[in-house]
Amino acid sequence: MTAPLVSFSGLASGFDYRSLVDAIIQQERQPAARLETQLDKYANQQTALTAYRSRLTALRTAAKALQDGTAFDATTSTATVVSGSKAVATVATSPATAPGSFRLAVTQLARTEKLAGTGMASSTDPLAQTGTITINGVDIDVTAADSLGAIRDRINALDTGASPIGVRATILSVSPTDNRLVLTSGASGAAGITLADTTGSVLQSLGLQDGAGSVPPAAVLVDGADAFFTIDGVALTRTSNVVSDALEGVTLTLTSEEAGAVTDISVGRFADAARGALQAFVDAYNGLVDFMKSQSVATDSSRPALYNDSLIRGLRRDLPSNLLASVLGAAPDLATAASVGLSLDREGKLSLDNARFESAFNNRYDDLRTLFGEQRTATSPDVAFVSSGQGITGGSWDVEITATATTATTVTSGFSGVYDAGIMPDVLTLTDTASGRTADVTLTTGMTTAQIVTALSDAATLNGLSIEVTAEGNEIRITHLSSGSSAGIDISVSGTGDGASEAWSAPVSVQGTDVAGTIGGEPATGSGNMLVGDTGTSAAGIAIRYTGVALGSAGSVDLTVGTGAAVERLLDRYVETGGILDLRANQLGSSTERATDRVSDIDRRLEHRRANLLKRFVAMEAAIARLQQASNGFLSSLAPKSGTNS
């Protein structure tokens, strides 16, 4: 079918109305175009925020290593052969290793016992032996139908799980008719493997025991032995060649028992690793500075996504001040990062003087850790300094206790020791108000105190109640395992009131109490045995745990916030969950969603507008076409007919 002429824009009217409609829609879409430009800006800001977060996180990670001391904890060791052909041990150190040196000699290495029986004609044929063998205290029954392989498998099945037998069994096939059961101890040492024919003579027939119940010399492939060695002339014995309990933080692996061999071993702090950790901090800091600078330079044609943004301005101001600040509580001559070799140039870039740092590391190790780390101490053993507020830079606070935390507890009174439920059993419901968990226990006539305690304890454990049940003579005490007002116990019993003599005649409800006191003379709020300084005070956010029983002064808590800790705290505000960057990202996400929805709304409205305009122009075109057709018909009627006079 041929399309009507009016389907072509302006065919009848003589002008392109579709282009006119496009121009009208384009003009009316300007608000959406402006929103799309804003959406591009939002997307660029999101990308910049991601890059910003990456650099902040890198610096925060490096700062945390300084704050918790792991940057300075790496240790190293060297072994020097004094005599003999090689070192008698290898050495591994841990962060707990104190610098020092020692001389090591090994006279005997620990060995793992291995026993082999006499040859059997087959490993699969029944041995026709019955009895019970005992290996390392574990009984193994052997039947006449068992082969050498079956005995092997039964032993190995016991060498698994939480309590392995400590022996592995294999079969050594010397020839097709010479198969021997081999037992290998799972641990080295002179104790080796204990064997016994508890009933029968299976082990004796296998050649692993003689008639006197001893292992014959011919069955010993390797004799178990302890390790004998000396450290600085002091004799020591261990069942293993891996010795981790002789020197704190040092694990020795004895490797040689060469006669007369002596090895000197020195352990110390690893300066290269510490310097590398501090250089990682420098590099992360400078990477962040470069990013912040890139967001601060605009041209006539463009601006960075975070140009003049408070996210950048605030950190550019605060970061150098935290880095250069003097640390309260540090040694006076080692109280700034500059004193150990960190310095800022005119461009705000950080550099490290390796010589100054190594001097401090080698000669002032503890002062260096104080300079960079966070030290929380308490003068009383009953007080633990748990945490401090973000805004606190250091100081000392006296702790005053006005009330100690208590646990919820209740005890029966006058219980005879034998329960009388009356006509029907009673049901006791025990509730832990801290968790909301409950447990039901049926109490019947004749149950003793011990039986009730066991039943309640089992029910509390099974249902996850943090409650302890104990006997006090005939009485029954129920105690919450946590202290504080939120940790309580509710007891109700159904079925009472029938005249019987029950232990609980009415519902019981008891609660613990919270610790109370002040920190630095400022009000604090207790929760269990935790006391936290109130918001708006100079002790805000300081949390201590008090486990003592005395009231009054509980000493003081002291805080030193070093350079690494201060930088980490500052960056935490930006990158932690719910922090400054999360808030900005959420704002951008909401703005993006609103703008996207607005653009969609505008485009939907304009589509309706376009369709309406086109419909009207199409109608106009159709009307013009009809007029043109009528005009052409009229003019045709006026034209002279052929064969007529003018």
Short mmCIF file of C-alpha atoms in Angstrom, two decimals, residues 221-588:
data_model
loop_
_atom_site.label_atom_id
_atom_site.label_comp_id
_atom_site.label_asym_id
_atom_site.label_seq_id
_atom_site.Cartn_x
_atom_site.Cartn_y
_atom_site.Cartn_z
CA LEU A 221 64.72 -49.89 63.06
CA VAL A 222 65.17 -46.50 64.74
CA ASP A 223 65.39 -46.07 68.48
CA GLY A 224 63.42 -43.11 69.86
CA ALA A 225 65.59 -40.50 71.54
CA ASP A 226 65.38 -37.10 73.20
CA ALA A 227 67.41 -34.12 72.06
CA PHE A 228 70.37 -33.17 74.29
CA PHE A 229 71.89 -29.72 73.83
CA THR A 230 73.39 -26.81 75.73
CA ILE A 231 72.72 -23.09 75.58
CA ASP A 232 75.61 -21.07 76.98
CA GLY A 233 76.76 -24.22 78.76
CA VAL A 234 73.40 -24.97 80.41
CA ALA A 235 72.24 -28.52 79.60
CA LEU A 236 68.71 -28.95 78.26
CA THR A 237 66.60 -31.90 77.09
CA ARG A 238 63.59 -31.87 74.79
CA THR A 239 61.57 -34.58 73.07
CA SER A 240 61.59 -32.66 69.77
CA ASN A 241 64.23 -31.02 67.62
CA VAL A 242 62.00 -27.94 67.35
CA VAL A 243 62.55 -26.01 70.57
CA SER A 244 60.39 -22.93 71.16
CA ASP A 245 60.32 -22.79 74.95
CA ALA A 246 63.97 -22.33 75.82
CA LEU A 247 64.49 -18.71 74.75
CA GLU A 248 61.60 -16.23 74.69
CA GLY A 249 60.60 -15.36 71.15
CA VAL A 250 63.19 -17.75 69.62
CA THR A 251 62.46 -21.08 67.93
CA LEU A 252 65.46 -23.36 67.46
CA THR A 253 65.35 -26.21 64.98
CA LEU A 254 68.22 -28.53 65.84
CA THR A 255 69.77 -29.93 62.67
CA SER A 256 73.14 -31.48 63.52
CA GLU A 257 74.68 -33.53 66.32
CA GLU A 258 78.25 -33.31 65.07
CA ALA A 259 80.66 -33.95 67.91
CA GLY A 260 82.41 -30.78 69.09
CA ALA A 261 80.33 -28.50 66.85
CA VAL A 262 79.47 -25.12 68.37
CA THR A 263 77.37 -22.35 66.83
CA ASP A 264 77.03 -18.76 68.01
CA ILE A 265 73.60 -17.27 67.38
CA SER A 266 72.68 -13.61 67.69
CA VAL A 267 69.19 -12.14 67.47
CA GLY A 268 68.23 -8.52 67.15
CA ARG A 269 65.74 -6.04 65.79
CA PHE A 270 65.57 -5.77 62.02
CA ALA A 271 66.38 -2.17 61.17
CA ASP A 272 65.86 -2.68 57.43
CA ALA A 273 62.26 -3.80 57.95
CA ALA A 274 61.55 -0.87 60.28
CA ARG A 275 63.06 1.59 57.82
CA GLY A 276 61.03 0.02 55.03
CA ALA A 277 57.81 0.41 57.05
CA LEU A 278 58.57 4.09 57.69
CA GLN A 279 59.44 4.61 54.02
CA ALA A 280 56.07 3.05 53.13
CA PHE A 281 54.47 5.69 55.34
CA VAL A 282 56.45 8.41 53.54
CA ASP A 283 55.46 7.09 50.11
CA ALA A 284 51.78 6.81 51.06
CA TYR A 285 51.85 10.32 52.51
CA ASN A 286 53.39 11.78 49.36
CA GLY A 287 50.96 9.89 47.16
CA LEU A 288 48.11 11.49 49.07
CA VAL A 289 49.73 14.94 48.82
CA ASP A 290 50.07 14.53 45.04
CA PHE A 291 46.41 13.62 44.74
CA MET A 292 45.27 16.56 46.85
CA LYS A 293 47.42 18.91 44.77
CA SER A 294 45.94 17.53 41.56
CA GLN A 295 42.50 18.42 42.86
CA SER A 296 43.55 21.98 43.67
CA VAL A 297 44.70 23.20 40.27
CA ALA A 298 42.07 24.60 37.87
CA THR A 299 42.37 25.99 34.35
CA ASP A 300 40.14 28.32 32.37
CA SER A 301 38.54 25.34 30.65
CA SER A 302 38.25 22.77 33.43
CA ARG A 303 38.29 22.13 37.14
CA PRO A 304 39.12 18.91 39.01
CA ALA A 305 36.21 16.94 40.44
CA LEU A 306 37.05 17.89 44.06
CA TYR A 307 38.29 21.40 43.37
CA ASN A 308 38.07 23.63 46.47
CA ASP A 309 36.19 20.85 48.25
CA SER A 310 36.11 20.80 52.05
CA LEU A 311 37.17 17.13 51.92
CA ILE A 312 40.51 18.25 50.52
CA ARG A 313 40.88 21.57 52.33
CA GLY A 314 40.35 20.10 55.78
CA LEU A 315 42.90 17.32 55.37
CA ARG A 316 45.49 19.57 53.73
CA ARG A 317 45.28 21.71 56.86
CA ASP A 318 45.11 18.97 59.53
CA LEU A 319 47.50 16.34 58.18
CA PRO A 320 50.75 18.35 58.38
CA SER A 321 49.84 19.71 61.81
CA ASN A 322 49.32 16.16 63.14
CA LEU A 323 52.59 15.07 61.59
CA LEU A 324 54.63 17.96 63.01
CA ALA A 325 52.99 18.18 66.45
CA SER A 326 54.95 17.42 69.60
CA VAL A 327 53.80 14.20 71.29
CA LEU A 328 52.66 14.63 74.87
CA GLY A 329 54.35 12.00 77.04
CA ALA A 330 57.24 11.26 74.67
CA ALA A 331 60.88 11.83 75.55
CA PRO A 332 61.57 15.60 75.35
CA ASP A 333 64.38 15.18 72.80
CA LEU A 334 62.43 12.63 70.77
CA ALA A 335 58.95 14.15 70.82
CA THR A 336 58.45 15.03 67.14
CA ALA A 337 58.64 13.09 63.90
CA ALA A 338 61.35 15.51 62.76
CA SER A 339 63.59 14.36 65.62
CA VAL A 340 63.85 10.88 64.04
CA GLY A 341 64.35 12.01 60.46
CA LEU A 342 60.92 12.84 59.02
CA SER A 343 60.66 16.30 57.47
CA LEU A 344 58.40 18.26 55.12
CA ASP A 345 59.72 20.33 52.23
CA ARG A 346 58.20 23.51 50.75
CA GLU A 347 55.96 21.45 48.49
CA GLY A 348 54.51 19.62 51.46
CA LYS A 349 56.26 16.36 50.53
CA LEU A 350 57.67 14.11 53.22
CA SER A 351 61.19 12.68 53.28
CA LEU A 352 63.13 10.35 55.57
CA ASP A 353 66.67 10.85 56.86
CA ASN A 354 67.77 7.20 57.11
CA ALA A 355 70.79 7.90 59.31
CA ARG A 356 68.77 9.77 61.95
CA PHE A 357 66.08 7.12 61.95
CA GLU A 358 68.53 4.22 62.32
CA SER A 359 70.27 6.02 65.18
CA ALA A 360 66.96 6.35 67.03
CA PHE A 361 65.98 2.76 66.18
CA ASN A 362 69.24 1.28 67.40
CA ASN A 363 69.72 3.45 70.50
CA ARG A 364 66.26 4.72 71.52
CA TYR A 365 63.94 1.89 70.55
CA ASP A 366 61.39 2.29 73.36
CA ASP A 367 61.30 6.08 72.91
CA LEU A 368 60.79 5.57 69.17
CA ARG A 369 57.77 3.34 69.76
CA THR A 370 56.34 5.90 72.17
CA LEU A 371 56.80 8.66 69.60
CA PHE A 372 54.77 6.85 66.94
CA GLY A 373 52.48 4.54 68.91
CA GLU A 374 49.52 4.80 71.21
CA GLN A 375 50.27 3.89 74.80
CA ARG A 376 47.40 3.25 77.23
CA THR A 377 48.41 2.43 80.79
CA ALA A 378 46.74 2.20 84.19
CA THR A 379 48.38 2.50 87.59
CA SER A 380 46.02 -0.01 89.23
CA PRO A 381 45.91 -3.73 88.36
CA ASP A 382 42.13 -3.55 88.82
CA VAL A 383 41.77 -1.00 85.98
CA ALA A 384 42.20 -1.72 82.27
CA PHE A 385 42.40 1.25 79.89
CA VAL A 386 40.21 -0.09 77.06
CA SER A 387 39.93 2.80 74.58
CA SER A 388 40.03 6.56 74.22
CA GLY A 389 38.01 9.12 72.30
CA GLN A 390 39.07 10.29 68.85
CA GLY A 391 39.51 13.89 69.93
CA ILE A 392 41.83 13.14 72.86
CA THR A 393 45.50 13.80 72.19
CA GLY A 394 46.90 12.45 75.45
CA GLY A 395 46.98 13.03 79.18
CA SER A 396 46.29 11.50 82.58
CA TRP A 397 42.92 10.97 84.29
CA ASP A 398 42.21 9.92 87.87
CA VAL A 399 39.63 7.15 88.28
CA GLU A 400 37.19 7.30 91.18
CA ILE A 401 34.82 4.37 91.84
CA THR A 402 31.62 5.03 93.77
CA ALA A 403 29.92 1.68 93.11
CA THR A 404 31.17 -1.64 91.79
CA ALA A 405 29.36 -3.76 89.24
CA THR A 406 27.45 -6.73 90.58
CA THR A 407 25.99 -9.84 89.02
CA ALA A 408 22.40 -10.97 89.31
CA THR A 409 22.11 -13.87 91.74
CA THR A 410 19.40 -15.60 93.72
CA VAL A 411 19.45 -18.50 96.18
CA THR A 412 16.67 -20.62 97.63
CA SER A 413 15.94 -20.32 101.34
CA GLY A 414 15.03 -23.19 103.62
CA PHE A 415 15.03 -25.89 100.94
CA SER A 416 15.13 -29.35 102.49
CA GLY A 417 17.29 -30.82 99.76
CA VAL A 418 14.52 -33.02 98.33
CA TYR A 419 11.93 -31.53 95.99
CA ASP A 420 8.23 -32.01 96.66
CA ALA A 421 6.19 -31.20 93.54
CA GLY A 422 2.91 -32.26 95.04
CA ILE A 423 0.28 -33.88 92.85
CA MET A 424 1.84 -33.05 89.45
CA PRO A 425 5.40 -32.21 88.31
CA ASP A 426 6.33 -28.54 88.24
CA VAL A 427 7.92 -26.73 85.29
CA LEU A 428 10.55 -24.10 86.04
CA THR A 429 11.22 -21.48 83.34
CA LEU A 430 14.62 -19.84 83.58
CA THR A 431 15.17 -16.63 81.57
CA ASP A 432 18.42 -14.79 80.79
CA THR A 433 17.23 -11.19 80.39
CA ALA A 434 20.48 -10.13 78.69
CA SER A 435 19.89 -12.44 75.71
CA GLY A 436 16.18 -13.13 76.13
CA ARG A 437 16.87 -16.87 75.99
CA THR A 438 14.78 -19.23 78.12
CA ALA A 439 15.00 -22.81 79.31
CA ASP A 440 12.27 -25.06 80.77
CA VAL A 441 13.08 -27.75 83.34
CA THR A 442 10.62 -30.30 84.73
CA LEU A 443 10.93 -30.74 88.50
CA THR A 444 9.52 -33.91 90.00
CA THR A 445 9.02 -35.12 93.54
CA GLY A 446 12.13 -36.70 94.99
CA MET A 447 14.70 -34.70 92.97
CA THR A 448 17.67 -33.79 95.15
CA THR A 449 19.59 -30.55 95.20
CA ALA A 450 22.36 -32.10 93.10
CA GLN A 451 19.87 -33.42 90.53
CA ILE A 452 18.12 -30.05 90.23
CA VAL A 453 21.48 -28.27 89.83
CA THR A 454 22.48 -30.71 87.07
CA ALA A 455 19.13 -30.36 85.29
CA LEU A 456 19.19 -26.55 85.41
CA SER A 457 22.85 -26.39 84.35
CA ASP A 458 22.29 -28.72 81.40
CA ALA A 459 19.21 -26.76 80.28
CA ALA A 460 21.07 -23.43 80.55
CA THR A 461 23.98 -24.77 78.48
CA LEU A 462 21.73 -26.38 75.87
CA ASN A 463 19.70 -23.20 75.38
CA GLY A 464 22.63 -20.79 75.45
CA LEU A 465 21.84 -19.04 78.76
CA SER A 466 24.77 -17.22 80.34
CA ILE A 467 23.80 -18.53 83.75
CA GLU A 468 25.59 -20.69 86.34
CA VAL A 469 23.79 -22.99 88.79
CA THR A 470 25.56 -24.24 91.93
CA ALA A 471 24.72 -25.98 95.19
CA GLU A 472 25.27 -24.37 98.58
CA GLY A 473 24.49 -27.18 100.98
CA ASN A 474 20.84 -27.98 100.34
CA GLU A 475 20.21 -24.57 98.74
CA ILE A 476 20.40 -23.78 95.01
CA ARG A 477 22.12 -20.62 93.80
CA ILE A 478 21.55 -19.25 90.29
CA THR A 479 23.99 -16.57 89.09
CA HIS A 480 24.35 -14.64 85.85
CA LEU A 481 27.84 -14.89 84.37
CA SER A 482 27.87 -11.21 83.32
CA SER A 483 27.61 -8.16 85.52
CA GLY A 484 25.50 -5.07 85.01
CA SER A 485 21.93 -3.94 85.00
CA SER A 486 21.21 -5.47 81.60
CA ALA A 487 22.14 -8.97 82.78
CA GLY A 488 19.31 -10.36 84.88
CA ILE A 489 17.58 -13.60 85.81
CA ASP A 490 13.84 -14.31 85.80
CA ILE A 491 12.44 -17.49 87.35
CA SER A 492 8.86 -18.66 87.15
CA VAL A 493 7.39 -22.00 88.17
CA SER A 494 4.08 -23.46 87.00
CA GLY A 495 2.27 -26.16 88.93
CA THR A 496 2.93 -24.83 92.44
CA GLY A 497 0.27 -23.88 94.97
CA ASP A 498 -0.99 -27.38 95.67
CA GLY A 499 0.32 -27.41 99.21
CA ALA A 500 3.59 -29.15 98.37
CA SER A 501 6.96 -27.94 99.66
CA GLU A 502 8.69 -26.53 96.54
CA ALA A 503 12.01 -24.69 96.42
CA TRP A 504 10.48 -21.69 94.62
CA SER A 505 7.00 -20.64 95.71
CA ALA A 506 6.79 -17.34 93.78
CA PRO A 507 8.33 -15.77 90.66
CA VAL A 508 11.86 -14.42 91.11
CA SER A 509 13.42 -11.53 89.20
CA VAL A 510 16.93 -10.19 89.95
CA GLN A 511 19.22 -7.78 88.10
CA GLY A 512 22.88 -6.91 88.39
CA THR A 513 24.16 -3.37 88.85
CA ASP A 514 26.60 -1.24 86.84
CA VAL A 515 29.89 0.25 87.96
CA ALA A 516 29.66 3.94 88.82
CA GLY A 517 32.28 6.64 89.19
CA THR A 518 34.16 9.47 87.52
CA ILE A 519 37.08 9.72 85.11
CA GLY A 520 39.32 12.72 85.58
CA GLY A 521 36.67 14.21 87.85
CA GLU A 522 34.18 14.17 84.96
CA PRO A 523 30.88 12.23 84.99
CA ALA A 524 30.97 8.78 83.40
CA THR A 525 28.37 6.15 82.59
CA GLY A 526 28.68 2.54 83.70
CA SER A 527 27.67 -0.56 81.76
CA GLY A 528 28.54 -3.73 83.60
CA ASN A 529 32.13 -3.26 84.74
CA MET A 530 32.85 -0.77 81.92
CA LEU A 531 32.95 2.96 82.73
CA VAL A 532 32.89 5.46 79.83
CA GLY A 533 33.40 9.21 80.03
CA ASP A 534 30.26 11.16 79.11
CA THR A 535 29.92 13.08 75.85
CA GLY A 536 30.75 16.76 76.16
CA THR A 537 33.32 16.29 78.93
CA SER A 538 37.11 16.28 78.79
CA ALA A 539 36.98 12.51 79.37
CA ALA A 540 34.49 11.83 76.57
CA GLY A 541 35.10 8.44 74.97
CA ILE A 542 37.61 7.20 77.55
CA ALA A 543 36.59 3.65 78.49
CA ILE A 544 37.99 1.75 81.45
CA ARG A 545 37.15 -1.69 82.85
CA TYR A 546 37.12 -2.00 86.63
CA THR A 547 37.40 -5.50 88.10
CA GLY A 548 38.20 -4.58 91.71
CA VAL A 549 35.93 -4.56 94.75
CA ALA A 550 37.16 -1.47 96.59
CA LEU A 551 35.48 1.93 96.40
CA GLY A 552 37.30 5.24 96.14
CA SER A 553 40.43 6.05 94.17
CA ALA A 554 41.44 3.45 91.60
CA GLY A 555 44.61 5.19 90.50
CA SER A 556 44.84 6.84 87.12
CA VAL A 557 44.91 6.03 83.43
CA ASP A 558 47.46 7.59 81.09
CA LEU A 559 47.36 8.05 77.34
CA THR A 560 50.12 8.90 74.90
CA VAL A 561 49.00 9.44 71.30
CA GLY A 562 52.08 9.30 69.09
CA THR A 563 52.48 10.62 65.56
CA GLY A 564 51.41 7.39 63.86
CA ALA A 565 48.40 7.08 66.16
CA ALA A 566 47.40 10.73 65.58
CA VAL A 567 47.55 10.31 61.79
CA GLU A 568 45.59 7.06 61.97
CA ARG A 569 42.91 8.69 64.14
CA LEU A 570 42.63 11.59 61.71
CA LEU A 571 42.26 9.27 58.72
CA ASP A 572 39.79 7.05 60.57
CA ARG A 573 37.32 9.93 60.53
CA TYR A 574 37.48 9.88 56.73
CA VAL A 575 37.60 6.21 55.76
CA GLU A 576 35.87 4.30 58.55
CA THR A 577 32.37 2.95 57.94
CA GLY A 578 29.97 5.84 58.30
CA GLY A 579 32.83 8.33 58.14
CA ILE A 580 33.26 11.53 56.15
CA LEU A 581 33.80 9.81 52.79
CA ASP A 582 30.83 7.51 53.29
CA LEU A 583 28.62 10.50 54.06
CA ARG A 584 29.77 12.31 50.93
CA ALA A 585 29.38 9.19 48.79
CA ASN A 586 25.86 8.70 50.12
CA GLN A 587 25.03 12.35 49.38
CA LEU A 588 26.33 11.99 45.83
#
